[in-house]
Amino acid sequence: MNGFEGLTVAISGGASGIGAACADAFAARGANVAVLDLNASDEHWSTACDVADDHQVRTAVAAVAEHFGGIDVLVNNAGIGAQGTVEENSDKQWMRVLDVNVLGMVRLARACLPHLRESAAPAIVNTSSIVASTGLVKRALYGASKGAVHSLTLAMAADHVAEGIRVNCVAPGTADTPWVARLLEQAEDPAEERRKLEARQPTGRLVSAEEVAAAVLYLADPANKAVTGTSLAVDGGTAGLRIVR
Ligand code: NAD
């Protein structure tokens, strides 16, 4: 048994980075994988979906359920970044990031829940971040959005535990994905910026997308029935350790 045979996993933001690594890992364990993203997946069945648009979300979820005959696991992973203090981001930027990062997860969960209720192994895994529990400079908006994802995960876990639907989140540290590559490209000295990011990690290296995907699979795995309402850090120790070198 590979654990996910016969189960259908819907993954938002599954065309790139952490979501794409999740798609590969679930497929390798025998799952039917459905990617919901602005962009098409190179590797997996996918349907176009902007999580900021409720109509698109409902249409995409219906298409997944129709194509695969149901939905067992939702990986709520699509997200966008923002840099700035509270003085630096406009109301428009706040509304946009909260709309994608928080309401996007609400919309997808709302549309998937009727299908998860039909599943023998239902689970939701949300992608939070180290910024939900650790103050990082110029991450007021992004941190608030991921703090909301963390709290939303706990409230959803409480709401749906009686119907057997487990809800957890994963909290990655700085992960080596196209997202971080884009940030580095904007720096004056990308190599030096990368060195600084790596030095910030107690492990001295960035987290890989595959390492985050492994944690998502653990949280989604029907074998782990006792795990609900938790946040699993995959951050190289950044949130919890104080290393003096
Ligand atoms: P990425 O940019 O490589 O991938 C994000 C994917 O989400 C892309 O395929 C993009 O098209 C999709 N997406 C963006 N907006 C969307 C929308 N409105 N509707 C549907 N799809 C949309 O980024 P990543 O690094 O893989 O990040 C994935 C998740 O992990 C995000 O929620 C991010 O906040 C979180 N995260 C990333 C890091 C990191 O260091 N990379 C750390 C902690 C948390």
mmCIF file of C-alpha atoms and ligand atoms in Angstrom:
data_model
loop_
_atom_site.group_PDB
_atom_site.id
_atom_site.type_symbol
_atom_site.label_atom_id
_atom_site.label_comp_id
_atom_site.label_asym_id
_atom_site.label_seq_id
_atom_site.Cartn_x
_atom_site.Cartn_y
_atom_site.Cartn_z
ATOM 1 C CA MET A 1 0.000 0.000 0.000
ATOM 2 C CA ASN A 2 1.248 3.439 -0.849
ATOM 3 C CA GLY A 3 -1.340 5.114 1.335
ATOM 4 C CA PHE A 4 -3.117 7.244 -1.231
ATOM 5 C CA GLU A 5 -4.265 4.747 -3.884
ATOM 6 C CA GLY A 6 -7.734 5.534 -5.106
ATOM 7 C CA LEU A 7 -7.809 8.894 -3.312
ATOM 8 C CA THR A 8 -8.185 12.173 -5.159
ATOM 9 C CA VAL A 9 -6.105 15.113 -3.983
ATOM 10 C CA ALA A 10 -6.915 18.668 -5.111
ATOM 11 C CA ILE A 11 -3.924 20.996 -4.832
ATOM 12 C CA SER A 12 -4.187 24.757 -5.267
ATOM 13 C CA GLY A 13 -1.032 26.427 -6.536
ATOM 14 C CA GLY A 14 0.086 22.999 -7.701
ATOM 15 C CA ALA A 15 1.775 24.236 -10.892
ATOM 16 C CA SER A 16 4.920 25.524 -9.133
ATOM 17 C CA GLY A 17 7.165 25.205 -6.096
ATOM 18 C CA ILE A 18 5.736 23.557 -2.971
ATOM 19 C CA GLY A 19 2.403 22.744 -4.645
ATOM 20 C CA ALA A 20 4.151 21.065 -7.587
ATOM 21 C CA ALA A 21 6.319 19.021 -5.197
ATOM 22 C CA CYS A 22 3.123 17.968 -3.372
ATOM 23 C CA ALA A 23 1.535 16.959 -6.682
ATOM 24 C CA ASP A 24 4.561 14.805 -7.572
ATOM 25 C CA ALA A 25 4.705 13.226 -4.111
ATOM 26 C CA PHE A 26 0.977 12.389 -3.948
ATOM 27 C CA ALA A 27 1.097 10.950 -7.475
ATOM 28 C CA ALA A 28 4.128 8.832 -6.533
ATOM 29 C CA ARG A 29 2.075 7.428 -3.618
ATOM 30 C CA GLY A 30 -0.754 6.417 -5.929
ATOM 31 C CA ALA A 31 -3.178 9.364 -5.626
ATOM 32 C CA ASN A 32 -5.187 10.947 -8.405
ATOM 33 C CA VAL A 33 -3.838 14.481 -8.501
ATOM 34 C CA ALA A 34 -5.809 17.556 -9.576
ATOM 35 C CA VAL A 35 -3.971 20.860 -9.801
ATOM 36 C CA LEU A 36 -5.984 24.073 -9.431
ATOM 37 C CA ASP A 37 -3.839 27.008 -10.451
ATOM 38 C CA LEU A 38 -3.714 30.153 -12.562
ATOM 39 C CA ASN A 39 -1.227 28.234 -14.714
ATOM 40 C CA ALA A 40 -1.505 24.739 -16.161
ATOM 41 C CA SER A 41 0.580 21.975 -14.593
ATOM 42 C CA ASP A 42 3.309 20.491 -16.798
ATOM 43 C CA GLU A 43 2.955 17.073 -15.208
ATOM 44 C CA HIS A 44 -0.510 16.562 -13.774
ATOM 45 C CA TRP A 45 -4.202 16.881 -14.600
ATOM 46 C CA SER A 46 -5.057 20.532 -14.008
ATOM 47 C CA THR A 47 -7.851 23.021 -14.272
ATOM 48 C CA ALA A 48 -7.529 26.808 -14.442
ATOM 49 C CA CYS A 49 -8.627 28.475 -11.229
ATOM 50 C CA ASP A 50 -8.070 31.830 -9.574
ATOM 51 C CA VAL A 51 -8.718 31.244 -5.867
ATOM 52 C CA ALA A 52 -9.708 34.915 -5.570
ATOM 53 C CA ASP A 53 -12.810 34.228 -7.690
ATOM 54 C CA ASP A 54 -15.557 32.174 -6.015
ATOM 55 C CA HIS A 55 -17.225 31.253 -9.302
ATOM 56 C CA GLN A 56 -13.947 29.898 -10.722
ATOM 57 C CA VAL A 57 -13.308 27.953 -7.519
ATOM 58 C CA ARG A 58 -16.755 26.320 -7.578
ATOM 59 C CA THR A 59 -16.427 25.510 -11.287
ATOM 60 C CA ALA A 60 -12.933 24.024 -10.827
ATOM 61 C CA VAL A 61 -13.934 21.920 -7.810
ATOM 62 C CA ALA A 62 -16.975 20.594 -9.683
ATOM 63 C CA ALA A 63 -14.694 19.698 -12.622
ATOM 64 C CA VAL A 64 -12.307 17.770 -10.331
ATOM 65 C CA ALA A 65 -15.153 15.855 -8.670
ATOM 66 C CA GLU A 66 -16.693 15.074 -12.049
ATOM 67 C CA HIS A 67 -13.389 13.939 -13.591
ATOM 68 C CA PHE A 68 -12.161 11.778 -10.686
ATOM 69 C CA GLY A 69 -15.499 10.844 -9.093
ATOM 70 C CA GLY A 70 -14.917 12.720 -5.814
ATOM 71 C CA ILE A 71 -12.380 14.623 -3.721
ATOM 72 C CA ASP A 72 -10.711 13.158 -0.608
ATOM 73 C CA VAL A 73 -7.921 15.597 0.219
ATOM 74 C CA LEU A 74 -7.648 19.350 -0.279
ATOM 75 C CA VAL A 75 -4.194 20.958 -0.190
ATOM 76 C CA ASN A 76 -4.865 24.672 0.168
ATOM 77 C CA ASN A 77 -1.503 25.953 -0.968
ATOM 78 C CA ALA A 78 -1.913 28.844 -3.440
ATOM 79 C CA GLY A 79 -0.517 32.049 -2.016
ATOM 80 C CA ILE A 80 1.177 35.308 -2.894
ATOM 81 C CA GLY A 81 3.772 37.352 -1.036
ATOM 82 C CA ALA A 82 4.054 40.934 0.112
ATOM 83 C CA GLN A 83 6.868 42.933 1.616
ATOM 84 C CA GLY A 84 6.491 46.010 3.768
ATOM 85 C CA THR A 85 5.734 47.542 7.151
ATOM 86 C CA VAL A 86 2.202 48.683 7.991
ATOM 87 C CA GLU A 87 3.149 52.075 6.510
ATOM 88 C CA GLU A 88 4.263 50.655 3.219
ATOM 89 C CA ASN A 89 1.397 48.518 1.877
ATOM 90 C CA SER A 90 -1.753 50.173 0.541
ATOM 91 C CA ASP A 91 -5.288 49.099 1.448
ATOM 92 C CA LYS A 92 -5.520 47.675 -2.063
ATOM 93 C CA GLN A 93 -2.463 45.453 -1.471
ATOM 94 C CA TRP A 94 -3.877 44.331 1.888
ATOM 95 C CA MET A 95 -7.211 43.409 0.322
ATOM 96 C CA ARG A 96 -5.525 41.537 -2.527
ATOM 97 C CA VAL A 97 -3.150 39.449 -0.379
ATOM 98 C CA LEU A 98 -5.839 38.593 2.198
ATOM 99 C CA ASP A 99 -8.230 37.769 -0.650
ATOM 100 C CA VAL A 100 -5.824 35.221 -2.165
ATOM 101 C CA ASN A 101 -4.041 33.880 0.939
ATOM 102 C CA VAL A 102 -6.968 33.660 3.357
ATOM 103 C CA LEU A 103 -10.271 33.879 1.503
ATOM 104 C CA GLY A 104 -8.826 31.711 -1.271
ATOM 105 C CA MET A 105 -8.524 28.894 1.268
ATOM 106 C CA VAL A 106 -12.010 29.590 2.635
ATOM 107 C CA ARG A 107 -13.530 29.429 -0.864
ATOM 108 C CA LEU A 108 -11.802 26.176 -1.755
ATOM 109 C CA ALA A 109 -12.632 24.518 1.561
ATOM 110 C CA ARG A 110 -16.280 25.616 1.249
ATOM 111 C CA ALA A 111 -16.541 24.153 -2.243
ATOM 112 C CA CYS A 112 -14.700 20.914 -1.351
ATOM 113 C CA LEU A 113 -16.418 20.103 1.967
ATOM 114 C CA PRO A 114 -19.506 18.432 0.433
ATOM 115 C CA HIS A 115 -17.128 16.102 -1.457
ATOM 116 C CA LEU A 116 -14.879 15.486 1.575
ATOM 117 C CA ARG A 117 -17.975 14.426 3.547
ATOM 118 C CA GLU A 118 -18.432 11.582 1.038
ATOM 119 C CA SER A 119 -14.825 10.395 1.536
ATOM 120 C CA ALA A 120 -13.590 7.613 3.826
ATOM 121 C CA ALA A 121 -10.277 9.456 4.315
ATOM 122 C CA PRO A 122 -10.959 13.204 4.249
ATOM 123 C CA ALA A 123 -8.300 15.784 5.099
ATOM 124 C CA ILE A 124 -7.435 19.412 4.473
ATOM 125 C CA VAL A 125 -3.868 20.702 4.643
ATOM 126 C CA ASN A 126 -3.329 24.457 4.507
ATOM 127 C CA THR A 127 0.027 26.062 3.719
ATOM 128 C CA SER A 128 0.850 28.497 6.494
ATOM 129 C CA SER A 129 4.377 29.857 7.042
ATOM 130 C CA ILE A 130 7.015 30.499 9.664
ATOM 131 C CA VAL A 131 5.772 34.131 9.609
ATOM 132 C CA ALA A 132 2.567 32.987 11.365
ATOM 133 C CA SER A 133 4.541 32.553 14.593
ATOM 134 C CA THR A 134 7.789 34.489 14.102
ATOM 135 C CA GLY A 135 8.115 38.238 13.517
ATOM 136 C CA LEU A 136 10.156 38.927 10.413
ATOM 137 C CA VAL A 137 10.922 42.452 9.196
ATOM 138 C CA LYS A 138 8.739 43.886 6.442
ATOM 139 C CA ARG A 139 6.254 41.050 6.561
ATOM 140 C CA ALA A 140 3.309 42.836 8.261
ATOM 141 C CA LEU A 141 0.778 41.979 5.566
ATOM 142 C CA TYR A 142 2.160 38.579 4.587
ATOM 143 C CA GLY A 143 2.573 37.622 8.272
ATOM 144 C CA ALA A 144 -0.986 38.707 9.090
ATOM 145 C CA SER A 145 -2.291 36.606 6.184
ATOM 146 C CA LYS A 146 -0.439 33.487 7.342
ATOM 147 C CA GLY A 147 -1.371 34.115 11.000
ATOM 148 C CA ALA A 148 -4.959 34.066 9.774
ATOM 149 C CA VAL A 149 -4.310 30.779 7.938
ATOM 150 C CA HIS A 150 -2.991 29.292 11.187
ATOM 151 C CA SER A 151 -6.072 30.388 13.188
ATOM 152 C CA LEU A 152 -8.414 29.364 10.379
ATOM 153 C CA THR A 153 -6.836 25.887 10.447
ATOM 154 C CA LEU A 154 -7.547 25.497 14.171
ATOM 155 C CA ALA A 155 -11.144 26.745 13.877
ATOM 156 C CA MET A 156 -11.838 24.513 10.867
ATOM 157 C CA ALA A 157 -10.319 21.518 12.668
ATOM 158 C CA ALA A 158 -12.753 22.141 15.553
ATOM 159 C CA ASP A 159 -15.733 22.622 13.241
ATOM 160 C CA HIS A 160 -15.201 19.416 11.273
ATOM 161 C CA VAL A 161 -13.634 16.963 13.743
ATOM 162 C CA ALA A 162 -17.026 15.415 14.554
ATOM 163 C CA GLU A 163 -17.527 14.510 10.896
ATOM 164 C CA GLY A 164 -14.080 12.925 10.678
ATOM 165 C CA ILE A 165 -12.480 15.628 8.528
ATOM 166 C CA ARG A 166 -8.970 16.423 9.746
ATOM 167 C CA VAL A 167 -7.601 19.936 9.180
ATOM 168 C CA ASN A 168 -3.922 20.792 9.676
ATOM 169 C CA CYS A 169 -1.353 23.210 8.329
ATOM 170 C CA VAL A 170 2.277 23.093 7.391
ATOM 171 C CA ALA A 171 4.534 26.021 8.295
ATOM 172 C CA PRO A 172 7.520 26.177 5.937
ATOM 173 C CA GLY A 173 10.561 28.340 6.497
ATOM 174 C CA THR A 174 12.313 29.903 3.504
ATOM 175 C CA ALA A 175 11.918 27.281 0.806
ATOM 176 C CA ASP A 176 13.909 27.007 -2.389
ATOM 177 C CA THR A 177 11.080 27.609 -4.888
ATOM 178 C CA PRO A 178 10.528 29.910 -7.889
ATOM 179 C CA TRP A 179 8.947 32.329 -5.375
ATOM 180 C CA VAL A 180 12.266 32.807 -3.532
ATOM 181 C CA ALA A 181 14.150 32.825 -6.851
ATOM 182 C CA ARG A 182 11.974 35.797 -7.916
ATOM 183 C CA LEU A 183 12.763 37.608 -4.642
ATOM 184 C CA LEU A 184 16.492 37.005 -5.096
ATOM 185 C CA GLU A 185 16.379 38.306 -8.674
ATOM 186 C CA GLN A 186 15.159 41.651 -7.333
ATOM 187 C CA ALA A 187 18.127 41.987 -4.945
ATOM 188 C CA GLU A 188 21.183 44.071 -5.902
ATOM 189 C CA ASP A 189 23.447 41.080 -5.234
ATOM 190 C CA PRO A 190 21.373 37.872 -5.559
ATOM 191 C CA ALA A 191 24.255 35.580 -4.506
ATOM 192 C CA GLU A 192 24.893 37.605 -1.328
ATOM 193 C CA GLU A 193 21.153 37.747 -0.608
ATOM 194 C CA ARG A 194 20.936 33.969 -0.929
ATOM 195 C CA ARG A 195 23.920 33.559 1.400
ATOM 196 C CA LYS A 196 22.100 35.719 3.987
ATOM 197 C CA LEU A 197 18.911 33.657 3.683
ATOM 198 C CA GLU A 198 20.901 30.446 4.143
ATOM 199 C CA ALA A 199 22.806 31.908 7.131
ATOM 200 C CA ARG A 200 19.441 32.731 8.780
ATOM 201 C CA GLN A 201 18.647 28.990 8.818
ATOM 202 C CA PRO A 202 20.054 26.995 11.771
ATOM 203 C CA THR A 203 20.639 24.194 9.258
ATOM 204 C CA GLY A 204 22.603 26.584 7.004
ATOM 205 C CA ARG A 205 20.473 25.719 3.977
ATOM 206 C CA LEU A 206 17.066 26.573 2.583
ATOM 207 C CA VAL A 207 14.170 24.158 2.983
ATOM 208 C CA SER A 208 13.387 22.168 -0.166
ATOM 209 C CA ALA A 209 9.916 22.006 -1.684
ATOM 210 C CA GLU A 210 10.124 18.197 -1.412
ATOM 211 C CA GLU A 211 10.710 18.428 2.344
ATOM 212 C CA VAL A 212 7.560 20.539 2.721
ATOM 213 C CA ALA A 213 5.636 18.103 0.505
ATOM 214 C CA ALA A 214 6.686 15.197 2.757
ATOM 215 C CA ALA A 215 5.111 17.011 5.722
ATOM 216 C CA VAL A 216 1.932 17.707 3.740
ATOM 217 C CA LEU A 217 1.673 13.992 2.903
ATOM 218 C CA TYR A 218 2.138 13.080 6.574
ATOM 219 C CA LEU A 219 -0.715 15.417 7.565
ATOM 220 C CA ALA A 220 -2.967 14.141 4.763
ATOM 221 C CA ASP A 221 -2.166 10.448 5.300
ATOM 222 C CA PRO A 222 -5.283 8.561 6.457
ATOM 223 C CA ALA A 223 -3.001 6.483 8.718
ATOM 224 C CA ASN A 224 -2.465 9.551 10.925
ATOM 225 C CA LYS A 225 -6.015 9.742 12.236
ATOM 226 C CA ALA A 226 -5.045 11.376 15.547
ATOM 227 C CA VAL A 227 -3.438 14.387 13.884
ATOM 228 C CA THR A 228 -5.806 17.328 13.559
ATOM 229 C CA GLY A 229 -5.638 21.019 14.445
ATOM 230 C CA THR A 230 -1.867 21.129 14.319
ATOM 231 C CA SER A 231 0.801 23.160 12.555
ATOM 232 C CA LEU A 232 3.880 21.266 11.438
ATOM 233 C CA ALA A 233 6.979 23.434 11.051
ATOM 234 C CA VAL A 234 9.371 22.557 8.224
ATOM 235 C CA ASP A 235 11.787 25.424 8.682
ATOM 236 C CA GLY A 236 15.268 24.093 9.404
ATOM 237 C CA GLY A 237 14.762 25.044 13.064
ATOM 238 C CA THR A 238 14.371 28.763 12.379
ATOM 239 C CA ALA A 239 11.268 29.340 14.497
ATOM 240 C CA GLY A 240 12.359 27.429 17.577
ATOM 241 C CA LEU A 241 16.163 27.457 17.821
ATOM 242 C CA ARG A 242 18.681 30.131 18.872
ATOM 243 C CA ILE A 243 22.066 29.231 17.442
ATOM 244 C CA VAL A 244 25.219 31.167 18.422
ATOM 245 C CA ARG A 245 28.012 30.559 15.948
HETATM 246 P P1 NAD B 1 5.342 29.604 -6.105
HETATM 247 O O1 NAD B 1 5.215 31.039 -6.507
HETATM 248 O O2 NAD B 1 6.474 28.798 -6.609
HETATM 249 O O3 NAD B 1 3.981 28.836 -6.416
HETATM 250 C C1 NAD B 1 2.749 29.407 -6.100
HETATM 251 C C2 NAD B 1 1.695 28.871 -7.059
HETATM 252 O O4 NAD B 1 0.435 29.448 -6.668
HETATM 253 C C3 NAD B 1 1.950 29.273 -8.516
HETATM 254 O O5 NAD B 1 1.814 28.153 -9.366
HETATM 255 C C4 NAD B 1 0.871 30.325 -8.792
HETATM 256 O O6 NAD B 1 0.415 30.346 -10.146
HETATM 257 C C5 NAD B 1 -0.233 29.873 -7.834
HETATM 258 N N1 NAD B 1 -1.138 30.982 -7.520
HETATM 259 C C6 NAD B 1 -0.811 32.234 -7.128
HETATM 260 N N2 NAD B 1 -1.919 32.977 -6.998
HETATM 261 C C7 NAD B 1 -2.968 32.170 -7.311
HETATM 262 C C8 NAD B 1 -4.368 32.367 -7.398
HETATM 263 N N3 NAD B 1 -4.925 33.564 -7.141
HETATM 264 N N4 NAD B 1 -5.153 31.323 -7.740
HETATM 265 C C9 NAD B 1 -4.609 30.118 -8.017
HETATM 266 N N5 NAD B 1 -3.277 29.870 -7.981
HETATM 267 C C10 NAD B 1 -2.484 30.892 -7.647
HETATM 268 O O7 NAD B 1 5.364 29.688 -4.498
HETATM 269 P P2 NAD B 1 5.752 28.607 -3.371
HETATM 270 O O8 NAD B 1 7.009 29.067 -2.751
HETATM 271 O O9 NAD B 1 5.631 27.215 -3.860
HETATM 272 O O10 NAD B 1 4.585 28.935 -2.324
HETATM 273 C C11 NAD B 1 3.463 28.088 -2.147
HETATM 274 C C12 NAD B 1 2.845 28.392 -0.797
HETATM 275 O O11 NAD B 1 3.831 28.229 0.215
HETATM 276 C C13 NAD B 1 2.296 29.812 -0.626
HETATM 277 O O12 NAD B 1 1.082 29.760 0.099
HETATM 278 C C14 NAD B 1 3.368 30.490 0.205
HETATM 279 O O13 NAD B 1 2.830 31.556 0.974
HETATM 280 C C15 NAD B 1 3.841 29.351 1.064
HETATM 281 N N6 NAD B 1 5.175 29.503 1.637
HETATM 282 C C16 NAD B 1 6.269 29.624 0.827
HETATM 283 C C17 NAD B 1 7.519 29.755 1.420
HETATM 284 C C18 NAD B 1 8.776 29.910 0.593
HETATM 285 O O14 NAD B 1 9.818 30.286 1.168
HETATM 286 N N7 NAD B 1 8.772 29.621 -0.690
HETATM 287 C C19 NAD B 1 7.658 29.758 2.813
HETATM 288 C C20 NAD B 1 6.507 29.617 3.588
HETATM 289 C C21 NAD B 1 5.270 29.489 2.992
#
